Amino acid sequence: MKENIENIKNEISLYLAVNNHISRKDLFDFKMNYLGKTGSISALSKGMRDVPAEQRPEVGKLISDLRTWAEQVFADKEEQIKKAELAARYASERIDVTMPAQFRETGTLHPISLVKKEIIDCFAGMGFEIFEGPEIEKDYYNFQALNIPADHPARDMQDTFFVTEDFLLRSQTSSGQIRVMENKRPPIKVLSPGRVYRSDSDATHSPMFHQMEGLVVDKGITLCDLKGLLDEFARKMFTSETKTRLRPSYFPFTEPSVEVDLSCHNCGGKGCRICKGTGWIEILGAGMVNRKVLENCGVDPDEYTGFAFGMGLERIAMIKYGINDMRYLFENDVRLLKQFKD
Ligand code: PHE
């Protein structure tokens, strides 16, 4: 019996010494061979029956010591395995906080969106509302109501994409003037951004481009109000020194009509490459709303007057950011787009 006890002890010690990297499951199975209900240490206890009565206290103590010793040895080994597992997990999950971070690419607003936003901010500050009309428009809103009847030679100013005989891709946001006046009585102060389409394509023209239309209708509105508003706009959008100049022009829906120039932000008016030596840069068309247009919308031209203006956003962006070819604005090359931040 004593020998048996000794053997078991040796067996366990040897096994644990040799199997240093044993798994927890294997350790458990091995432990059950000894300490399980049918394990060999439990068998020793059952064998006590056969031990002579006088030796029983001694043998009993040896068995109980063996059990205590084995429990302790297995517990120690288990603890050791747990620690090793944890250390391995920590090693594999280690995060090197000194590694360079992976930055997420963030987009930037397109220069057209930036300019649009800035213009809207400027006019919203002066009490303008925003109106957006449809891009597929009726001939009536794009031309007829704007005093450009069928066969009128002014239609040639804008090469139009027709969808059907009566519907077209709007060639100007001026169509919004009619839609606004049909739905709202003066006083009117509306800004209308949108895409417009013309069959035209070169370094300064694109078949799709963006416009911003402005319309003010009320009692006693004059060309001076237009000039004052545009002066304020030019100072906010460009520099506080920027001046505006009105030149006579022609649009069927305004009378009188003007072309508006800005003093060149680059040379301050002296003349340079950007303003082609003139000191001025053309930025928009405008004028007093034609009486016929007011009448077409049911607004009495003897009671109300108004002005309208329309500008191309690509053109404003090109002037503001010094871009010399409009096609850059449509190529979506991120190297160019990234340079513009809000
Ligand atoms: N719609 C004109 C154009 O596209 C611009 C304009 C708008 C002129 C409003 C006068 C008044 O050229």
CSV table of C-alpha atoms and ligand atoms in Angstrom, one decimal, residues 158 171-174 177 198 211 213 251 253-254 285-287 308-310, ligand 1:
chain,number,residue,atom,x,y,z
A,158,GLN,CA,-29.1,79.9,-75.9
A,171,SER,CA,-31.4,76.9,-70.4
A,172,GLN,CA,-31.6,79.4,-67.6
A,173,THR,CA,-32.8,79.7,-64.0
A,174,SER,CA,-34.8,82.7,-65.1
A,177,GLN,CA,-38.8,84.0,-61.8
A,198,ARG,CA,-27.0,74.5,-73.3
A,211,GLN,CA,-26.7,79.4,-62.3
A,213,GLU,CA,-31.0,83.7,-60.2
A,251,PHE,CA,-32.3,90.4,-72.4
A,253,PHE,CA,-37.1,89.7,-70.0
A,254,THR,CA,-35.5,92.8,-68.5
A,285,GLY,CA,-26.5,89.6,-66.4
A,286,ALA,CA,-29.3,91.7,-64.8
A,287,GLY,CA,-31.9,94.3,-65.4
A,308,ALA,CA,-33.6,90.2,-61.7
A,309,PHE,CA,-30.0,89.0,-62.0
A,310,GLY,CA,-28.5,85.7,-63.1
B,1,PHE,N1,-30.9,84.3,-67.7
B,1,PHE,C1,-29.8,85.2,-68.2
B,1,PHE,C2,-28.7,84.3,-68.9
B,1,PHE,O1,-28.8,83.1,-68.6
B,1,PHE,C3,-29.2,86.0,-67.1
B,1,PHE,C4,-30.1,87.0,-66.6
B,1,PHE,C5,-30.9,86.7,-65.5
B,1,PHE,C6,-30.2,88.3,-67.1
B,1,PHE,C7,-31.8,87.7,-65.0
B,1,PHE,C8,-31.1,89.2,-66.6
B,1,PHE,C9,-31.9,88.9,-65.5
B,1,PHE,O2,-27.9,84.7,-69.6
